[in-house]
């Protein structure tokens, strides 16, 4: 490095000062001059340590002089112009603070590397901010703040009259950067001054405004809600972004606009529920929750849900007896609406979930008469019926949605045990007759019931599916025997405990020889493979299809085992009396009468499979002398035409309930 004379060194110091003064005065500094400034500062720091204090002392004196001149300028003007002048001067000073701090940063770094001395003594930024605060801001900040809040109040009074946001940002920037600059929490001074003063000014402004507004406007709640929204947005715009800001701001808004008007907000809480205004309800609840306890809102939620549900159900009360699907669909829509509302508005708060469920329980009256209807409706959906087919052909998920609605309803009925009795009976019929429309829907329903039913109600139902699968495997193994591989018989071997049957339930009946032989072989096979088990026949569940040939055509008849016994007896003996039929079938009087009547009373059939002499009008009209015979002229009539082939279901509803 070239050795410099004292005059050259002083020249460099003078140039440093000259550039510093330009920056303090807000004058433009060319790039070349700025680069020379940085080089001079670094050179003095590295090669002329004895000049460091002199340079800093000169800079500090210039900074103090500049601040004092600015103070004279600011304090000489009135309050009306003070805010704008202060912000202009602050912006210039704060910009100079940044440039000078950047320019002398190299010196600070070199000082620390070489001397390990206290950097704070040479921190230009700290020095500038501390002196601005002490000399200027501490004396006028109240006046500046007052002028600013007056502008904000004018904007509140007239929403279209916006003020220069630059003024607010300048004042806020002063509070953020001045004060306790070496504290770990840099925003502490700002929060304790400007932020608190802003909140207090807002409280005072609306204390007066609200007292006037409440007496002259009926739509006061809309004013409060609208104002909360405006002030929330204004606060986030006017106050320094901070992790604590949202919590402090919302609590202040709740104290000002919500806390004094509990009754008004509770009324609006109910209105939002009735209007299905989820977003507004969430807004109202959020602020109410900051100042009120939840108990009053819990009660309101419950009462409003009950009121809405009952009023909407009343609108379809005349349709329910004719079409239960409308009731199930309505309940599902209502419940899903409030499930969604509680999730969105209350974030599934357990206390509000309890209130919602209590309301649902009140809506779904504990009336056991609805349980059979509901179980029947499930059966209609899950069995191969016109409705299940129609829903299956419709938009995807129709059956699933309807079943979900049923599960929602079942969750809140009181007599779950009664529902399960009927549901299990229908399920048994579907599994034995193999009439389920879709196994996926059956399993979906069971999974849904598991979620809402006590385990003891569902366990046996679940095992019924396993039992049917086990029976299918046994039949497959049995038919592997050569003499039965072409058999069209299928025997379901079921656990009596699971299906709720006892040996005492067995009803004796005389069967055709082919069936007797097959049953005997199956019994031997089962007992040989399943040691220690008892085996009994439950003929009430047995069914099959027989081919009936009349003079008019060939028809397939779906029959119960008891109907099969009656038809075979008539086919063998032709025309026989009731007494003779009883001996031939080995059925009791009661069971035989029910069986014959089930064949005679098939609805919408013009011709009957058997003929009764004399004709009877009811099941108790059969006497020992009543004669029966096969109708050789049997045929099916459809659209006025006689069919020569067809299928007839004589079984009706097999009695699987105990």
XYZ file of C-alpha atoms in Angstrom:
658
model
C 0.000 0.000 0.000
C 1.263 3.474 -0.858
C 2.182 5.574 2.204
C -0.144 8.568 2.424
C 0.610 12.005 3.811
C -1.469 13.550 6.579
C -2.965 15.925 4.039
C -4.087 13.043 1.805
C -5.569 11.240 4.782
C -7.476 14.336 5.879
C -8.775 14.727 2.345
C -10.209 11.206 2.491
C -11.855 11.976 5.835
C -13.318 15.160 4.378
C -14.733 13.232 1.429
C -16.296 10.721 3.805
C -17.932 13.593 5.671
C -19.021 15.305 2.472
C -20.820 12.180 1.233
C -22.334 11.576 4.690
C -23.786 15.093 4.757
C -25.295 14.587 1.300
C -26.964 11.429 2.509
C -28.265 13.156 5.661
C -29.697 15.995 3.578
C -31.357 13.527 1.199
C -29.272 14.601 -1.770
C -28.431 12.283 -4.645
C -25.074 10.497 -4.434
C -23.584 9.266 -7.746
C -22.485 5.650 -7.952
C -18.824 6.580 -8.353
C -18.947 8.767 -5.257
C -20.683 6.001 -3.273
C -17.993 3.507 -4.278
C -15.252 5.981 -3.322
C -17.000 6.535 0.014
C -16.975 2.814 0.788
C -13.319 2.452 -0.251
C -12.253 5.386 1.915
C -14.090 4.046 4.950
C -12.492 0.600 4.555
C -9.005 2.059 3.982
C -9.129 4.192 7.099
C -10.406 1.297 9.144
C -7.664 -1.101 8.005
C -4.614 1.162 7.675
C -5.353 4.174 9.855
C -7.010 2.967 13.039
C -6.057 6.188 14.777
C -8.556 8.016 12.511
C -11.556 5.791 13.317
C -12.724 7.707 16.384
C -12.230 11.007 14.616
C -14.388 9.903 11.664
C -17.123 8.568 13.947
C -17.112 11.623 16.193
C -17.469 13.899 13.175
C -20.308 11.743 11.812
C -22.115 11.811 15.150
C -21.850 15.592 15.384
C -23.254 15.936 11.874
C -26.111 13.553 12.712
C -26.988 15.513 15.870
C -26.853 18.794 13.980
C -29.089 17.408 11.236
C -31.626 16.108 13.773
C -31.693 19.460 15.607
C -32.294 21.366 12.363
C -35.129 18.970 11.553
C -36.587 19.493 15.032
C -36.644 23.257 14.547
C -38.458 22.796 11.255
C -41.052 20.376 12.669
C -41.822 22.142 15.934
C -42.350 25.456 14.201
C -45.476 24.281 12.352
C -49.029 23.805 13.622
C -50.760 20.504 14.388
C -52.670 20.487 11.112
C -49.488 20.206 9.029
C -47.353 18.439 11.618
C -48.203 14.885 10.552
C -47.311 15.315 6.898
C -44.105 17.259 7.595
C -42.979 14.764 10.217
C -43.530 11.775 7.927
C -41.612 13.454 5.086
C -38.668 14.237 7.379
C -38.766 10.791 8.966
C -38.756 9.042 5.591
C -35.685 11.051 4.535
C -33.913 10.435 7.839
C -34.735 6.712 7.920
C -33.462 6.327 4.364
C -30.234 8.102 5.364
C -30.004 5.809 8.362
C -30.054 2.801 6.070
C -27.441 4.143 3.651
C -25.035 5.339 6.352
C -25.372 2.106 8.256
C -24.573 0.234 5.045
C -21.639 2.536 4.263
C -20.008 2.191 7.670
C -20.788 -1.526 7.975
C -17.368 -2.375 6.526
C -15.709 -0.299 9.242
C -17.766 -1.985 11.957
C -16.746 -5.412 10.683
C -13.062 -4.537 10.451
C -13.108 -2.991 13.910
C -14.510 -6.178 15.408
C -12.027 -8.378 13.501
C -8.976 -6.350 14.481
C -9.737 -4.910 17.900
C -12.603 -7.012 19.317
C -14.022 -3.811 20.818
C -17.670 -3.029 21.579
C -19.422 -2.590 18.245
C -22.376 -0.719 19.746
C -20.139 2.322 20.142
C -19.672 2.379 16.368
C -23.208 1.258 15.320
C -24.419 4.127 13.141
C -28.013 2.888 12.941
C -28.464 2.604 16.698
C -26.945 6.034 17.254
C -29.176 7.696 14.652
C -32.414 6.079 15.861
C -31.729 6.704 19.548
C -31.057 10.393 18.968
C -34.045 10.871 16.638
C -36.242 9.318 19.285
C -34.766 11.360 22.119
C -34.566 14.729 20.367
C -37.679 14.700 18.140
C -40.068 11.776 18.412
C -40.432 11.550 22.187
C -41.646 15.166 22.257
C -44.117 15.103 19.358
C -45.286 11.489 19.091
C -48.531 12.185 20.963
C -49.377 15.076 18.632
C -48.485 13.023 15.549
C -50.494 10.065 16.773
C -53.505 12.231 17.564
C -53.458 13.769 14.077
C -53.222 10.327 12.505
C -56.127 8.892 14.530
C -58.257 11.902 13.590
C -57.698 11.037 9.923
C -58.671 7.416 10.593
C -61.837 8.556 12.402
C -62.783 10.735 9.444
C -62.340 7.742 7.175
C -64.621 5.694 9.483
C -67.302 8.370 9.308
C -67.099 8.575 5.540
C -65.903 5.356 3.975
C -65.241 7.074 0.647
C -62.865 9.611 2.171
C -59.525 7.827 2.199
C -56.378 9.434 3.584
C -52.784 9.115 2.416
C -51.695 5.687 3.654
C -48.101 6.889 3.463
C -48.738 9.009 6.568
C -49.862 6.028 8.622
C -47.002 3.840 7.440
C -44.503 6.555 8.354
C -45.821 6.933 11.891
C -46.081 3.164 12.366
C -42.528 2.755 11.094
C -41.340 5.286 13.680
C -42.950 3.379 16.547
C -41.567 0.068 15.285
C -37.983 1.294 14.901
C -37.654 3.763 17.771
C -37.596 3.188 21.506
C -35.937 0.108 22.979
C -33.789 -0.901 20.031
C -31.649 -3.480 21.861
C -34.554 -5.493 23.288
C -34.917 -9.097 22.037
C -38.561 -8.417 21.139
C -38.157 -5.614 18.617
C -41.906 -4.888 18.530
C -42.382 -4.550 22.276
C -42.239 -0.746 22.295
C -44.550 -0.564 19.258
C -47.151 -2.834 20.889
C -47.093 -0.941 24.164
C -47.575 2.398 22.426
C -48.979 2.644 18.917
C -50.898 -0.638 18.811
C -52.568 -0.077 22.199
C -53.318 3.549 21.345
C -54.893 2.452 18.032
C -57.160 -0.022 19.862
C -58.147 2.561 22.484
C -58.901 5.157 19.813
C -61.141 2.655 18.034
C -62.951 1.846 21.300
C -63.590 5.509 22.021
C -64.784 6.266 18.497
C -67.319 3.428 18.426
C -68.471 4.019 21.987
C -70.020 7.231 20.723
C -71.042 5.966 17.282
C -72.796 2.834 18.553
C -74.772 4.712 21.186
C -76.151 6.951 18.413
C -76.704 4.151 15.889
C -78.570 1.769 18.179
C -81.323 4.325 18.721
C -81.942 5.162 15.067
C -81.506 1.955 13.065
C -83.505 -1.240 13.382
C -80.931 -3.282 11.476
C -78.351 -2.788 14.192
C -76.897 -6.311 14.047
C -76.033 -5.932 10.365
C -74.239 -2.699 11.194
C -72.216 -4.445 13.923
C -71.263 -7.405 11.744
C -70.371 -5.190 8.793
C -68.297 -2.907 11.014
C -66.437 -5.833 12.585
C -65.476 -7.016 9.116
C -64.315 -3.543 8.087
C -62.313 -2.963 11.265
C -60.730 -6.395 11.051
C -59.528 -5.650 7.518
C -58.486 -2.121 8.519
C -56.517 -3.382 11.522
C -54.612 -5.924 9.444
C -53.804 -3.174 6.958
C -52.899 -0.386 9.405
C -51.079 -2.335 12.121
C -47.692 -4.026 11.921
C -47.981 -7.695 10.836
C -47.166 -9.862 13.822
C -47.983 -13.336 15.116
C -49.892 -11.778 18.035
C -51.795 -9.194 15.986
C -54.781 -11.332 14.941
C -55.464 -12.518 18.482
C -55.184 -9.029 19.989
C -57.235 -7.402 17.225
C -60.094 -9.922 17.276
C -60.329 -9.796 21.065
C -60.556 -6.001 20.928
C -63.266 -6.157 18.242
C -65.215 -8.692 20.306
C -65.004 -6.460 23.389
C -66.198 -3.408 21.456
C -68.879 -4.817 19.146
C -70.067 -8.084 20.689
C -69.724 -8.133 24.459
C -72.267 -5.339 25.160
C -74.868 -6.886 22.829
C -75.150 -10.532 23.863
C -78.911 -10.829 23.329
C -78.728 -9.285 19.855
C -75.982 -11.674 18.776
C -77.811 -14.693 20.192
C -80.825 -13.776 18.052
C -78.593 -13.467 14.990
C -76.994 -16.814 15.887
C -80.429 -18.437 15.572
C -81.276 -16.562 12.370
C -78.093 -17.772 10.694
C -78.966 -21.386 11.540
C -82.452 -20.988 10.055
C -81.143 -19.219 6.952
C -78.453 -21.895 6.409
C -75.923 -19.048 6.312
C -72.908 -21.093 7.374
C -70.257 -18.463 6.616
C -72.031 -15.735 8.568
C -72.742 -18.161 11.422
C -69.063 -19.041 11.598
C -68.200 -15.326 11.741
C -70.787 -14.635 14.466
C -69.760 -17.671 16.521
C -66.056 -16.827 16.267
C -66.556 -13.433 17.901
C -69.222 -14.580 20.354
C -66.913 -17.343 21.527
C -64.310 -14.756 22.551
C -66.569 -13.055 25.102
C -69.436 -15.433 26.021
C -69.490 -18.902 27.481
C -70.748 -21.673 25.198
C -73.740 -22.891 27.214
C -76.259 -20.450 25.762
C -75.106 -21.258 22.220
C -75.324 -25.002 22.920
C -78.970 -24.662 23.916
C -79.758 -22.440 20.930
C -78.165 -24.869 18.489
C -80.172 -27.777 19.883
C -83.500 -25.920 19.894
C -83.025 -24.532 16.388
C -82.102 -27.912 14.918
C -85.204 -29.470 16.486
C -87.411 -26.630 15.244
C -86.065 -26.743 11.674
C -86.202 -30.533 11.396
C -89.746 -30.833 12.724
C -91.056 -28.025 10.523
C -89.577 -29.597 7.377
C -90.810 -33.074 8.311
C -94.333 -31.724 8.870
C -94.337 -30.559 5.242
C -94.129 -34.188 4.064
C -96.079 -35.845 6.883
C -98.893 -36.908 4.514
C -96.428 -38.601 2.150
C -94.517 -40.588 4.790
C -97.073 -43.434 5.207
C -97.106 -43.935 1.429
C -93.408 -43.509 0.723
C -90.959 -43.932 3.591
C -88.079 -43.097 1.256
C -89.175 -39.430 1.330
C -88.887 -39.416 5.123
C -85.497 -41.151 5.084
C -84.245 -38.794 2.381
C -85.480 -35.734 4.269
C -83.937 -36.899 7.546
C -80.684 -37.645 5.741
C -80.629 -34.198 4.127
C -81.346 -32.486 7.446
C -78.831 -34.483 9.424
C -76.125 -34.059 6.789
C -76.805 -30.323 6.697
C -76.224 -30.001 10.429
C -73.298 -32.428 10.452
C -71.631 -30.144 7.913
C -72.636 -27.007 9.818
C -71.171 -28.241 13.115
C -67.969 -29.254 11.345
C -67.487 -25.963 9.469
C -68.722 -23.528 12.110
C -67.716 -25.220 15.368
C -64.860 -27.376 14.081
C -66.614 -30.457 15.505
C -66.256 -29.123 19.043
C -67.390 -32.070 21.244
C -69.818 -29.883 23.212
C -71.597 -28.735 20.051
C -71.561 -32.275 18.652
C -73.396 -33.373 21.810
C -75.985 -30.602 21.352
C -76.494 -31.608 17.720
C -76.939 -35.269 18.637
C -79.370 -34.415 21.435
C -81.431 -32.486 18.894
C -81.384 -35.413 16.472
C -82.509 -37.756 19.240
C -85.458 -35.470 19.932
C -86.384 -35.312 16.253
C -86.336 -39.079 15.839
C -89.054 -39.877 18.373
C -88.567 -43.085 20.377
C -91.486 -44.800 18.697
C -90.992 -48.534 18.195
C -93.638 -48.541 15.444
C -91.144 -46.823 13.113
C -88.538 -49.557 13.569
C -90.339 -52.219 11.465
C -91.012 -49.647 8.738
C -87.374 -48.620 8.687
C -86.190 -52.237 8.580
C -88.650 -52.917 5.741
C -87.280 -49.936 3.853
C -83.719 -51.251 4.262
C -84.894 -54.585 2.903
C -86.445 -52.842 -0.102
C -83.115 -51.162 -0.832
C -80.970 -54.247 -0.323
C -83.244 -56.847 -1.934
C -83.785 -57.291 -5.660
C -86.780 -54.974 -5.972
C -88.081 -52.363 -8.377
C -86.790 -49.593 -6.073
C -83.277 -51.023 -5.691
C -83.102 -51.592 -9.440
C -84.326 -48.055 -10.137
C -81.788 -46.546 -7.745
C -79.065 -48.772 -9.161
C -79.764 -47.498 -12.673
C -79.803 -43.892 -11.478
C -76.873 -41.611 -10.626
C -73.951 -43.404 -9.027
C -74.253 -43.735 -5.279
C -78.059 -43.459 -4.985
C -78.399 -46.675 -2.989
C -75.300 -45.864 -0.942
C -76.621 -42.403 -0.104
C -80.002 -43.786 0.902
C -78.367 -46.416 3.121
C -76.174 -43.749 4.732
C -79.334 -41.782 5.500
C -80.870 -44.880 7.085
C -77.775 -45.361 9.251
C -77.978 -41.709 10.334
C -81.576 -42.289 11.325
C -80.839 -45.562 13.116
C -78.058 -43.879 15.082
C -80.588 -41.661 16.812
C -83.579 -43.956 17.315
C -84.100 -45.139 20.860
C -85.352 -48.666 20.166
C -82.290 -49.967 18.374
C -82.955 -53.505 19.619
C -86.404 -53.548 17.981
C -84.969 -52.304 14.700
C -82.305 -55.022 14.779
C -84.881 -57.773 15.351
C -86.675 -56.818 12.142
C -83.485 -56.079 10.239
C -82.044 -59.476 11.152
C -85.241 -61.202 10.008
C -85.102 -59.466 6.626
C -81.393 -60.193 6.287
C -81.996 -63.886 6.999
C -84.585 -63.969 4.233
C -82.241 -62.285 1.770
C -79.340 -64.578 2.580
C -81.369 -67.783 2.435
C -83.324 -66.856 -0.682
C -80.186 -65.291 -2.192
C -82.120 -62.169 -3.159
C -79.571 -59.514 -2.165
C -79.235 -56.934 -4.924
C -75.566 -56.226 -4.194
C -73.211 -57.813 -1.630
C -71.267 -54.547 -1.494
C -74.336 -52.721 -0.200
C -75.009 -55.463 2.360
C -71.493 -55.146 3.757
C -71.684 -51.361 3.690
C -74.865 -51.470 5.761
C -73.288 -53.843 8.285
C -70.234 -51.599 8.650
C -72.539 -48.631 9.187
C -74.522 -50.503 11.849
C -71.291 -51.451 13.608
C -70.509 -47.756 13.974
C -73.863 -46.793 15.535
C -75.072 -49.950 17.305
C -73.927 -51.659 20.505
C -71.707 -54.664 19.625
C -74.127 -57.184 21.115
C -76.781 -56.086 18.583
C -74.541 -56.518 15.541
C -72.258 -59.468 16.300
C -74.769 -62.161 15.337
C -75.700 -60.324 12.152
C -72.044 -60.227 11.100
C -71.680 -63.951 11.810
C -74.687 -64.723 9.609
C -72.576 -63.821 6.569
C -69.745 -66.073 7.751
C -72.245 -68.847 8.386
C -73.614 -68.669 4.839
C -70.068 -68.796 3.430
C -69.272 -71.857 5.561
C -72.474 -73.541 4.373
C -71.534 -72.869 0.747
C -68.175 -74.599 1.247
C -69.876 -77.622 2.866
C -72.255 -77.938 -0.084
C -69.369 -77.771 -2.532
C -67.527 -80.524 -0.654
C -70.681 -82.640 -0.513
C -71.294 -82.325 -4.244
C -67.781 -83.560 -4.956
C -69.136 -87.009 -4.169
C -69.852 -88.766 -7.488
C -73.468 -89.582 -6.789
C -74.348 -85.963 -5.958
C -72.197 -83.986 -8.381
C -75.146 -83.325 -10.716
C -77.637 -82.576 -7.925
C -79.576 -79.323 -8.155
C -80.397 -79.363 -4.428
C -78.616 -76.978 -2.055
C -78.850 -77.257 1.711
C -77.875 -74.349 3.952
C -76.302 -75.616 7.168
C -76.612 -72.798 9.675
C -75.767 -72.240 13.328
C -79.018 -72.176 15.306
C -77.529 -69.838 17.932
C -76.609 -67.244 15.307
C -79.912 -67.476 13.441
C -82.006 -67.608 16.609
C -83.529 -71.042 16.070
C -84.148 -73.883 18.501
C -84.808 -77.577 17.940
C -88.269 -76.995 19.394
C -89.009 -74.695 16.422
C -88.903 -77.621 13.978
C -92.195 -78.395 12.203
C -92.632 -81.877 10.753
C -93.734 -82.354 7.141
C -93.889 -85.268 4.697
C -91.416 -84.713 1.878
C -91.005 -86.296 -1.559
C -88.759 -89.366 -1.571
C -86.012 -87.602 -3.563
C -85.718 -84.892 -0.929
C -85.782 -87.347 1.967
C -82.907 -89.359 0.512
C -80.823 -86.258 -0.218
C -81.418 -84.855 3.261
C -80.396 -88.138 4.879
C -77.143 -88.305 2.915
C -76.317 -84.696 3.791
C -76.980 -85.352 7.473
C -74.600 -88.325 7.472
C -71.950 -86.286 5.616
C -72.230 -83.345 7.991
C -72.071 -85.360 11.210
C -69.089 -87.305 9.872
C -67.174 -84.088 9.155
C -68.366 -82.005 12.112
C -68.024 -84.156 15.218
C -70.031 -83.334 18.317
C -72.647 -81.261 16.494
C -76.410 -81.677 16.610
C -78.356 -81.586 13.349
C -82.017 -80.599 12.985
C -84.107 -79.552 9.985
C -85.804 -76.178 9.896
C -88.292 -76.599 7.059
C -89.863 -73.160 7.524
C -86.837 -71.698 5.736
C -86.802 -74.220 2.887
C -87.874 -73.238 -0.607
C -87.501 -74.287 -4.211
C -88.835 -74.096 -7.751
C -91.110 -76.732 -9.327
C -92.281 -76.972 -12.916
C -96.059 -77.101 -13.338
C -97.507 -78.318 -16.632
C -101.151 -77.384 -17.264
C -103.301 -77.632 -20.355
C -102.432 -74.007 -21.105
C -98.630 -74.162 -20.824
C -95.546 -74.718 -18.665
C -94.923 -72.567 -15.593
C -92.199 -72.421 -12.928
C -93.516 -71.988 -9.388
C -91.351 -70.618 -6.549
C -92.660 -72.398 -3.445
C -91.929 -73.069 0.211
C -91.293 -76.631 1.336
C -94.804 -76.728 2.851
C -96.369 -75.567 -0.427
C -94.281 -78.188 -2.212
C -95.696 -80.918 0.050
C -99.270 -79.760 -0.648
C -98.761 -79.597 -4.436
C -97.111 -83.039 -4.548
C -99.969 -84.525 -2.497
C -102.557 -83.031 -4.874
C -100.577 -84.143 -7.922
C -100.585 -87.733 -6.676
C -104.166 -88.017 -5.426
C -105.972 -85.539 -7.687
C -108.960 -84.215 -5.722
C -108.742 -84.734 -1.925
C -110.299 -83.303 1.211
C -108.660 -81.098 3.800
C -108.568 -84.005 6.241
C -106.856 -86.256 3.695
C -104.417 -83.488 2.777
C -103.463 -83.121 6.426
C -102.637 -86.819 6.644
C -100.682 -86.724 3.373
C -98.520 -83.726 4.325
C -98.264 -84.413 8.074
C -98.786 -80.677 8.722
C -100.787 -79.342 11.653
C -104.225 -77.802 11.005
C -102.921 -74.272 11.526
C -99.844 -74.708 9.333
C -101.810 -76.469 6.586
C -104.484 -73.753 6.478
C -101.817 -71.044 6.215
C -100.044 -72.953 3.457
C -103.181 -73.565 1.362
C -104.286 -69.966 1.786
C -100.855 -68.710 0.670
C -101.322 -70.632 -2.615
C -104.899 -69.452 -3.134
C -104.444 -65.793 -2.202
C -101.591 -64.741 -4.478
C -102.517 -61.163 -5.470
C -103.047 -60.070 -9.085
C -103.505 -63.654 -10.314
C -106.763 -64.293 -12.170
C -106.238 -68.083 -12.294
C -105.213 -70.092 -9.203
C -102.814 -73.048 -9.146
C -105.241 -75.121 -7.051
C -109.024 -75.115 -6.853
C -111.035 -75.161 -3.617
C -114.546 -76.717 -3.284
C -116.508 -74.938 -1.952
C -114.747 -71.592 -2.377
C -113.636 -69.912 0.871
C -113.055 -66.218 1.598
C -110.582 -66.456 4.488
C -107.983 -68.753 6.004
C -110.338 -69.903 8.763
C -112.973 -70.987 6.201
C -111.382 -74.388 5.541
C -113.269 -77.414 6.941
C -112.454 -81.125 7.012
C -114.938 -81.605 4.137
C -113.352 -78.895 1.970
C -111.911 -80.431 -1.216
C -108.888 -79.316 -3.219
C -107.530 -80.143 -6.643
C -104.955 -79.009 -9.199
C -106.199 -76.427 -11.714
C -105.386 -78.006 -15.079
C -106.502 -74.821 -16.839
C -104.009 -72.634 -14.963
C -102.366 -69.899 -16.989
C -100.923 -66.417 -16.578
C -102.813 -63.436 -17.962
C -100.800 -60.367 -18.866
C -102.174 -57.350 -20.739
C -105.288 -59.367 -21.511
C -103.295 -62.152 -23.186
C -102.925 -65.744 -22.018
C -99.249 -66.717 -21.592
C -98.028 -70.252 -22.220
C -94.857 -69.837 -20.155
C -93.960 -67.862 -17.075
C -92.780 -67.802 -13.483
C -94.925 -67.338 -10.386
C -93.815 -66.599 -6.838
C -96.166 -68.393 -4.444
C -93.893 -67.997 -1.414
C -94.763 -64.412 -0.630
C -92.801 -63.531 2.502
C -91.238 -66.545 4.202
C -91.634 -66.333 7.958
C -88.088 -66.075 9.295
C -88.928 -64.096 12.419
C -89.566 -66.027 15.577
